[in-house]
């Protein structure tokens, strides 16, 4: 069987049946995304590796809990990674560089291997749109959004980190998210 | 809080970055407002798409090897007669090739745990709803790779017992100290010593229910304990419910 031709749901079903080759294929598909999410959050390669290991082990043990109606496998894994990274930050095991803004604005870099060519083109265009919109945000909005998304800091924590009023931080994040929502909605 | 302000908080709620009071207000509002629920779903989609703008880095090749090895160990926990989980470690003590002292030590530990449960019952502080116990396995560190431990909590978290095995005997003037960890803050859960076989146990105490903590760790400290961890970490675990 060529695991590379299987869709994500089929892979998850096989992982739920403890197929080691299936989890290996899932690693090949999304390890760059998971590792990058972890690294951009905690800022330390060793910790990012540890988080990536934990994420895949959790997927291995809890594949049966994945529900396709709630979103794509990649989205689910990113969510697990983000939560895991934020846990490490909250426990004080890492102190990420708070002023680093790890957004990528250049041409979209494939971090996965889609088996559907049409879906791949549409997905690429969508992802490039996200990068373009973020690149067009004011620097202070990008920075606040990065602290919220990658490190999971609350409004008040971000205000303290940046030395800005709480209301200012709330407004920056809200405006950044509103802009993204407007540009990504189907009729925009 | 006015409706206007609640709407403004929805993007932050989708990001999961609201403080608890604001989060509760938004959740109460979303339960009754269909328009705002639709708005929230739209913002959730935005959050789901943010990874498109992540700076991509390639993980080291050895990472996959490590992950696949951990998965194989998870599938086949017993390798060459050496137990890899704490339950296997305790079962191993009853194998026919184990010295008598191993089985006796395990019996002592089980008796200690059972006697603590009986103590709780005699104190009349275990109701019929509290008979369920939750256990967590503690894993050794690079400093003490053979050490294992188990933390047993009552379901309401008011009581706990820690059992350890495989820890080295310490020099005079040192003890092991249990740390209860919440949001990066460490609270002492007690100090203890181990016998010549590396076994030890304590009843765990805390000012708040033990189920409030997200992780535990054990370090080497001066006798009597320290205000905070100062020595080598020997055991640890996340408390995942």
Coordinates of C-alpha atoms in Angstrom, one line a residue:
Chain A
X1 CA 0.0 0.0 0.0
X2 CA 1.3 3.5 -0.9
X3 CA 0.5 5.6 2.1
X4 CA 1.3 8.7 0.2
X5 CA -1.9 8.4 -1.8
X6 CA -4.1 8.1 1.3
X7 CA -6.1 11.2 2.4
X8 CA -5.7 12.5 5.9
X9 CA -8.9 10.9 7.3
X10 CA -7.8 7.4 6.1
X11 CA -4.4 7.9 7.7
X12 CA -6.1 8.9 11.0
X13 CA -8.3 5.8 10.8
X14 CA -5.2 3.6 10.3
X15 CA -3.3 5.4 13.1
X16 CA -6.3 4.7 15.4
X17 CA -5.7 1.0 14.5
X18 CA -2.1 1.5 15.6
X19 CA -0.5 1.4 12.1
X20 CA 3.0 2.7 12.6
X21 CA 3.6 3.4 8.9
X22 CA 0.5 5.6 8.9
X23 CA 1.9 7.8 11.7
X24 CA 5.2 7.9 9.8
X25 CA 3.4 9.2 6.8
X26 CA 1.6 11.8 8.9
X27 CA 5.0 12.9 10.2
X28 CA 6.3 13.3 6.7
X29 CA 3.3 15.4 5.8
X30 CA 3.0 17.8 8.7
X31 CA 6.2 17.7 10.8
X32 CA 7.5 20.9 9.3
X33 CA 4.3 22.7 10.2
X34 CA 4.2 21.3 13.8
X35 CA 7.9 21.9 14.4
X36 CA 7.7 25.4 13.0
X37 CA 4.7 26.3 15.1
X38 CA 6.5 25.0 18.2
X39 CA 9.7 26.8 17.3
X40 CA 8.0 30.1 16.6
X41 CA 6.2 29.9 19.9
X42 CA 9.0 28.8 22.3
X43 CA 12.0 30.0 20.4
X44 CA 14.2 27.1 21.4
X45 CA 15.0 24.2 19.0
X46 CA 15.4 21.6 21.7
X47 CA 12.1 22.5 23.3
X48 CA 10.4 22.6 19.9
X49 CA 11.7 19.1 19.2
X50 CA 10.3 17.9 22.5
X51 CA 6.9 19.5 21.8
X52 CA 6.8 18.0 18.3
X53 CA 7.5 14.5 19.8
X54 CA 4.8 15.0 22.4
X55 CA 2.3 16.2 19.7
X56 CA 2.9 13.1 17.5
X57 CA 2.7 10.8 20.5
X58 CA -0.6 12.4 21.5
X59 CA -1.9 11.9 17.9
X60 CA -0.8 8.3 18.1
X61 CA -2.6 7.7 21.4
X62 CA -5.7 9.9 20.6
X63 CA -6.3 9.5 16.9
X64 CA -9.8 8.3 17.7
X65 CA -10.7 11.7 19.1
X66 CA -10.1 13.5 15.8
X67 CA -13.4 14.7 14.2
X68 CA -13.2 15.8 10.6
X69 CA -16.3 17.9 11.0
X70 CA -14.4 20.2 13.4
X71 CA -11.6 20.9 10.9
X72 CA -8.6 19.5 9.0
X73 CA -6.0 17.2 10.5
X74 CA -3.4 19.9 10.0
X75 CA -5.5 22.4 11.9
X76 CA -6.1 19.9 14.7
X77 CA -2.4 19.2 15.0
X78 CA -1.5 22.9 15.0
X79 CA -4.0 23.5 17.8
X80 CA -2.5 20.7 19.9
X81 CA 1.0 22.1 19.2
X82 CA 0.0 25.7 20.1
X83 CA -1.6 24.6 23.4
X84 CA 1.4 22.5 24.3
X85 CA 3.8 25.4 23.6
X86 CA 1.7 27.8 25.5
X87 CA 1.7 25.4 28.5
X88 CA 5.5 25.4 28.4
X89 CA 5.6 29.1 28.3
X90 CA 3.2 29.4 31.2
X91 CA 5.2 26.9 33.3
X92 CA 8.3 29.1 32.8
X93 CA 10.3 26.4 31.1
X94 CA 11.0 28.8 28.2
X95 CA 11.2 32.5 27.9
X96 CA 10.6 33.3 24.3
X97 CA 12.0 36.5 22.8
X98 CA 8.9 38.7 23.3
X99 CA 9.7 41.2 20.6
X100 CA 10.4 38.7 17.8
X101 CA 7.7 38.8 15.2
X102 CA 7.8 35.4 13.4
X103 CA 5.4 36.0 10.6
X104 CA 6.5 35.0 7.1
X105 CA 5.7 37.4 4.2
X106 CA 7.6 35.8 1.3
X107 CA 6.2 33.5 -1.3
X108 CA 4.3 30.6 0.3
X109 CA 6.6 27.7 1.3
X110 CA 4.9 24.3 1.1
X111 CA 4.9 22.6 4.4
X112 CA 2.7 19.7 3.3
X113 CA 2.2 17.4 0.4
X114 CA -1.4 17.5 -0.8
X115 CA -2.5 14.6 -2.9
X116 CA -5.1 16.6 -4.8
X117 CA -3.7 19.0 -7.3
X118 CA -6.7 21.3 -7.6
X119 CA -7.0 21.5 -3.8
X120 CA -3.3 22.2 -3.7
X121 CA -3.5 25.2 -6.0
X122 CA -6.5 26.7 -4.2
X123 CA -4.9 26.1 -0.8
X124 CA -1.7 27.7 -2.0
X125 CA -3.5 30.8 -3.1
X126 CA -5.4 31.0 0.1
X127 CA -2.3 30.7 2.2
X128 CA -0.5 33.4 0.1
X129 CA -3.5 35.7 0.7
X130 CA -3.1 35.2 4.5
X131 CA 0.6 36.2 4.2
X132 CA -0.2 39.2 2.1
X133 CA -2.8 40.5 4.5
X134 CA -0.6 40.1 7.5
X135 CA 2.3 41.8 5.7
X136 CA 0.0 44.8 5.0
X137 CA -0.9 45.2 8.7
X138 CA 0.8 47.9 10.7
X139 CA 3.9 46.7 12.5
X140 CA 2.3 47.2 15.9
X141 CA -0.7 45.1 15.0
X142 CA 1.5 42.3 13.7
X143 CA 3.6 42.4 16.8
X144 CA 0.5 42.2 19.2
X145 CA -1.1 39.5 17.1
X146 CA 2.2 37.4 17.2
X147 CA 2.4 37.7 21.0
X148 CA -1.2 36.6 21.2
X149 CA -1.1 33.8 18.7
X150 CA 2.4 32.3 19.2
X151 CA 2.8 32.8 22.9
X152 CA -0.8 32.9 24.0
X153 CA -0.3 36.0 26.1
X154 CA -3.5 37.7 27.3
X155 CA -4.3 41.3 26.5
X156 CA -3.0 42.5 29.9
X157 CA 0.2 40.5 29.6
X158 CA 0.9 41.9 26.1
X159 CA 0.2 45.4 27.4
X160 CA 2.8 44.8 30.1
X161 CA 5.4 43.3 27.7
X162 CA 5.0 46.2 25.2
X163 CA 4.6 48.9 27.8
X164 CA 1.4 50.0 26.2
X165 CA -2.1 50.8 27.6
X166 CA -4.4 47.8 27.8
X167 CA -7.0 49.5 25.6
X168 CA -4.4 50.1 22.9
X169 CA -3.4 46.4 22.8
X170 CA -7.0 45.2 22.7
X171 CA -7.7 47.6 19.8
X172 CA -4.6 46.5 17.8
X173 CA -5.5 42.8 18.1
X174 CA -9.1 43.4 17.3
X175 CA -8.3 45.5 14.2
X176 CA -5.7 43.0 13.0
X177 CA -8.2 40.1 13.3
X178 CA -11.0 42.2 11.7
X179 CA -8.8 42.9 8.7
X180 CA -8.0 39.3 8.3
X181 CA -11.6 38.3 8.6
X182 CA -12.7 40.8 6.0
X183 CA -10.0 39.7 3.5
X184 CA -10.6 36.0 4.0
X185 CA -14.3 35.9 3.9
X186 CA -15.6 34.3 0.7
X187 CA -17.3 37.5 -0.7
X188 CA -14.4 39.8 0.0
Chain B
X1 CA -20.8 44.9 30.3
X2 CA -22.4 46.6 27.3
X3 CA -23.1 44.6 24.1
X4 CA -20.6 46.8 22.2
X5 CA -17.7 45.7 24.4
X6 CA -18.6 42.0 24.3
X7 CA -18.5 42.1 20.5
X8 CA -15.0 43.7 20.7
X9 CA -13.8 40.7 22.8
X10 CA -14.8 38.0 20.3
X11 CA -11.5 38.1 18.3
X12 CA -9.6 37.8 21.6
X13 CA -11.9 34.9 22.6
X14 CA -11.2 33.1 19.4
X15 CA -7.5 33.5 20.0
X16 CA -7.9 32.1 23.6
X17 CA -6.3 35.1 25.2
X18 CA -9.0 36.6 27.3
X19 CA -8.7 36.9 31.1
X20 CA -11.2 34.6 32.9
X21 CA -13.8 37.3 33.8
X22 CA -14.0 38.5 30.2
X23 CA -14.0 35.0 28.9
X24 CA -17.0 34.2 31.1
X25 CA -18.9 37.2 29.9
X26 CA -18.3 36.3 26.2
X27 CA -19.3 32.7 26.8
X28 CA -22.5 33.8 28.5
X29 CA -23.3 36.1 25.6
X30 CA -22.5 33.6 22.8
X31 CA -24.9 31.2 24.5
X32 CA -27.8 33.6 23.6
X33 CA -26.7 35.5 20.5
X34 CA -26.7 33.7 17.2
X35 CA -25.2 36.7 15.3
X36 CA -22.2 36.8 17.6
X37 CA -21.8 33.0 17.4
X38 CA -21.5 33.3 13.7
X39 CA -19.0 36.1 14.1
X40 CA -17.0 33.9 16.5
X41 CA -17.0 31.1 14.0
X42 CA -15.6 33.5 11.4
X43 CA -12.8 34.5 13.7
X44 CA -12.1 30.9 14.5
X45 CA -11.5 30.3 10.8
X46 CA -9.1 33.2 10.8
X47 CA -7.2 31.7 13.7
X48 CA -7.1 28.3 11.9
X49 CA -5.6 30.0 8.9
X50 CA -2.8 31.9 10.7
X51 CA -0.4 29.0 10.4
X52 CA -0.2 29.9 6.7
X53 CA 2.0 32.8 7.7
X54 CA 4.3 30.8 10.0
X55 CA 8.0 31.0 9.3
X56 CA 8.8 27.4 8.3
X57 CA 11.8 25.6 9.7
X58 CA 12.9 22.0 8.9
X59 CA 13.1 19.7 11.9
X60 CA 16.3 17.7 12.4
X61 CA 16.2 14.2 10.7
X62 CA 16.8 12.5 14.1
X63 CA 13.5 13.8 15.3
X64 CA 11.5 11.3 13.3
X65 CA 13.7 8.5 14.5
X66 CA 13.1 9.5 18.1
X67 CA 9.3 9.7 17.6
X68 CA 9.0 6.4 15.8
X69 CA 11.1 4.8 18.6
X70 CA 8.8 6.2 21.3
X71 CA 5.8 4.9 19.3
X72 CA 7.4 1.4 19.1
X73 CA 8.0 1.4 22.8
X74 CA 4.4 2.4 23.4
X75 CA 3.2 -0.5 21.3
X76 CA 5.7 -3.0 22.8
X77 CA 6.4 -1.8 26.3
X78 CA 8.2 -4.9 27.5
X79 CA 11.6 -5.3 25.8
X80 CA 14.0 -8.0 27.0
X81 CA 12.3 -8.4 30.3
X82 CA 12.9 -4.8 31.3
X83 CA 9.6 -3.0 32.1
X84 CA 9.2 0.5 30.7
X85 CA 6.1 1.7 32.5
X86 CA 5.7 2.1 36.2
X87 CA 3.0 -0.7 36.3
X88 CA 5.4 -3.0 34.5
X89 CA 8.1 -2.1 37.0
X90 CA 6.0 -3.0 39.9
X91 CA 4.7 -6.2 38.2
X92 CA 8.3 -7.1 37.5
X93 CA 9.0 -7.2 41.2
X94 CA 6.8 -10.3 41.4
X95 CA 8.6 -12.2 38.6
X96 CA 10.1 -15.6 39.5
X97 CA 13.6 -14.2 39.0
X98 CA 13.2 -11.3 41.4
X99 CA 14.9 -11.5 44.8
X100 CA 12.5 -12.0 47.8
X101 CA 13.3 -8.5 49.0
X102 CA 11.7 -7.0 45.8
X103 CA 8.3 -8.7 46.4
X104 CA 8.5 -7.8 50.1
X105 CA 9.2 -4.2 49.4
X106 CA 6.3 -4.0 47.0
X107 CA 4.0 -5.6 49.6
X108 CA 5.1 -2.9 52.1
X109 CA 4.3 -0.2 49.6
X110 CA 0.9 -1.6 48.8
X111 CA 0.2 -1.9 52.5
X112 CA 1.3 1.7 53.0
X113 CA -1.0 3.0 50.3
X114 CA -3.9 0.8 51.5
X115 CA -3.3 2.0 55.1
X116 CA -3.4 5.6 54.0
X117 CA -6.8 4.9 52.2
X118 CA -8.0 3.3 55.4
X119 CA -6.8 6.3 57.4
X120 CA -8.8 8.6 55.2
X121 CA -11.8 6.4 55.7
X122 CA -11.4 6.3 59.5
X123 CA -11.2 10.1 59.5
X124 CA -14.6 9.9 57.8
X125 CA -13.5 12.2 55.1
X126 CA -14.1 9.9 52.2
X127 CA -17.7 10.0 51.1
X128 CA -19.2 7.5 48.7
X129 CA -18.5 9.9 45.9
X130 CA -14.8 10.0 46.7
X131 CA -13.9 6.4 46.5
X132 CA -12.4 6.7 43.1
X133 CA -8.7 7.3 43.0
X134 CA -6.6 8.8 40.2
X135 CA -3.0 7.8 39.7
X136 CA -0.2 9.4 37.7
X137 CA 3.1 7.8 36.8
X138 CA 6.3 9.9 37.4
X139 CA 9.3 9.3 35.1
X140 CA 12.9 9.6 36.0
X141 CA 15.3 12.2 34.5
X142 CA 18.7 11.9 32.8
X143 CA 20.1 12.2 36.3
X144 CA 18.0 9.3 37.6
X145 CA 16.8 7.3 34.6
X146 CA 15.8 4.2 36.6
X147 CA 13.7 6.1 39.1
X148 CA 9.9 5.8 38.9
X149 CA 7.1 7.1 41.0
X150 CA 3.3 7.2 41.4
X151 CA 1.1 9.9 42.7
X152 CA -2.3 8.7 43.9
X153 CA -5.0 11.3 44.4
X154 CA -8.5 11.1 45.7
X155 CA -11.1 12.3 43.1
X156 CA -11.7 15.6 44.9
X157 CA -7.9 16.2 45.2
X158 CA -8.0 16.7 48.9
X159 CA -5.6 13.8 49.6
X160 CA -2.7 12.3 47.9
X161 CA 0.0 9.7 48.4
X162 CA 3.4 9.6 46.6
X163 CA 5.3 6.4 46.2
X164 CA 8.8 6.3 44.6
X165 CA 11.2 3.6 43.6
X166 CA 14.7 3.5 42.3
X167 CA 16.0 6.7 43.9
X168 CA 19.5 6.9 45.1
X169 CA 20.2 7.2 48.8
X170 CA 21.2 10.7 49.7
X171 CA 24.0 12.0 51.8
X172 CA 23.4 13.1 55.4
X173 CA 21.8 16.6 55.3
X174 CA 19.8 16.0 52.1
X175 CA 16.2 14.9 51.4
X176 CA 13.9 14.6 48.4
X177 CA 11.3 17.3 48.1
X178 CA 8.0 17.1 46.1
X179 CA 6.9 20.2 44.2
X180 CA 3.4 20.9 43.1
X181 CA 3.4 23.0 40.0
X182 CA 0.7 25.5 38.7
X183 CA 1.3 28.1 36.1
X184 CA 5.0 28.0 36.7
X185 CA 4.7 28.5 40.4
X186 CA 6.1 25.7 42.6
X187 CA 4.7 24.8 46.0
X188 CA 6.2 22.2 48.4
X189 CA 4.2 19.0 48.7
X190 CA 6.4 17.6 51.4
X191 CA 9.9 16.2 52.0
X192 CA 10.9 12.5 52.4
X193 CA 13.8 10.1 52.4
X194 CA 14.1 6.7 50.8
X195 CA 15.2 3.4 52.3
X196 CA 18.3 1.5 51.3
X197 CA 16.4 0.0 48.3
X198 CA 15.4 3.4 47.0
X199 CA 11.7 3.1 48.0
X200 CA 9.9 6.0 49.8
X201 CA 6.4 7.3 50.3
X202 CA 4.7 10.3 51.8
X203 CA 1.2 11.6 52.2
X204 CA 1.0 14.8 50.1
X205 CA -0.4 17.9 51.6
X206 CA -1.4 21.2 50.0
X207 CA -3.2 24.4 50.9
X208 CA -5.5 23.8 47.8
X209 CA -6.9 20.7 46.2
X210 CA -4.2 18.7 44.5
X211 CA -6.2 18.5 41.3
X212 CA -5.5 22.2 40.8
X213 CA -1.9 21.5 39.9
X214 CA -0.8 20.7 36.4
X215 CA 2.5 19.0 37.1
X216 CA 4.7 17.7 39.8
X217 CA 8.5 17.4 40.2
X218 CA 10.9 16.0 42.8
X219 CA 14.3 17.5 43.5
X220 CA 17.2 17.0 45.9
X221 CA 17.2 19.6 48.7
X222 CA 18.8 20.2 52.1
X223 CA 17.2 18.3 54.9
X224 CA 13.9 19.8 55.9
X225 CA 13.3 21.2 52.4
X226 CA 13.8 24.5 50.7
X227 CA 11.4 27.4 49.8
X228 CA 12.0 26.6 46.1
X229 CA 13.8 24.0 44.0
X230 CA 17.5 24.3 44.2
X231 CA 18.9 20.8 43.5
X232 CA 18.8 18.2 40.8
X233 CA 15.4 17.1 39.5
X234 CA 14.9 13.3 39.8
X235 CA 11.3 12.7 38.9
X236 CA 8.5 14.5 37.3
X237 CA 5.1 14.2 35.6
X238 CA 2.3 16.2 34.0
X239 CA -1.0 15.8 35.7
X240 CA -3.3 15.3 32.7
X241 CA -7.0 14.7 33.6

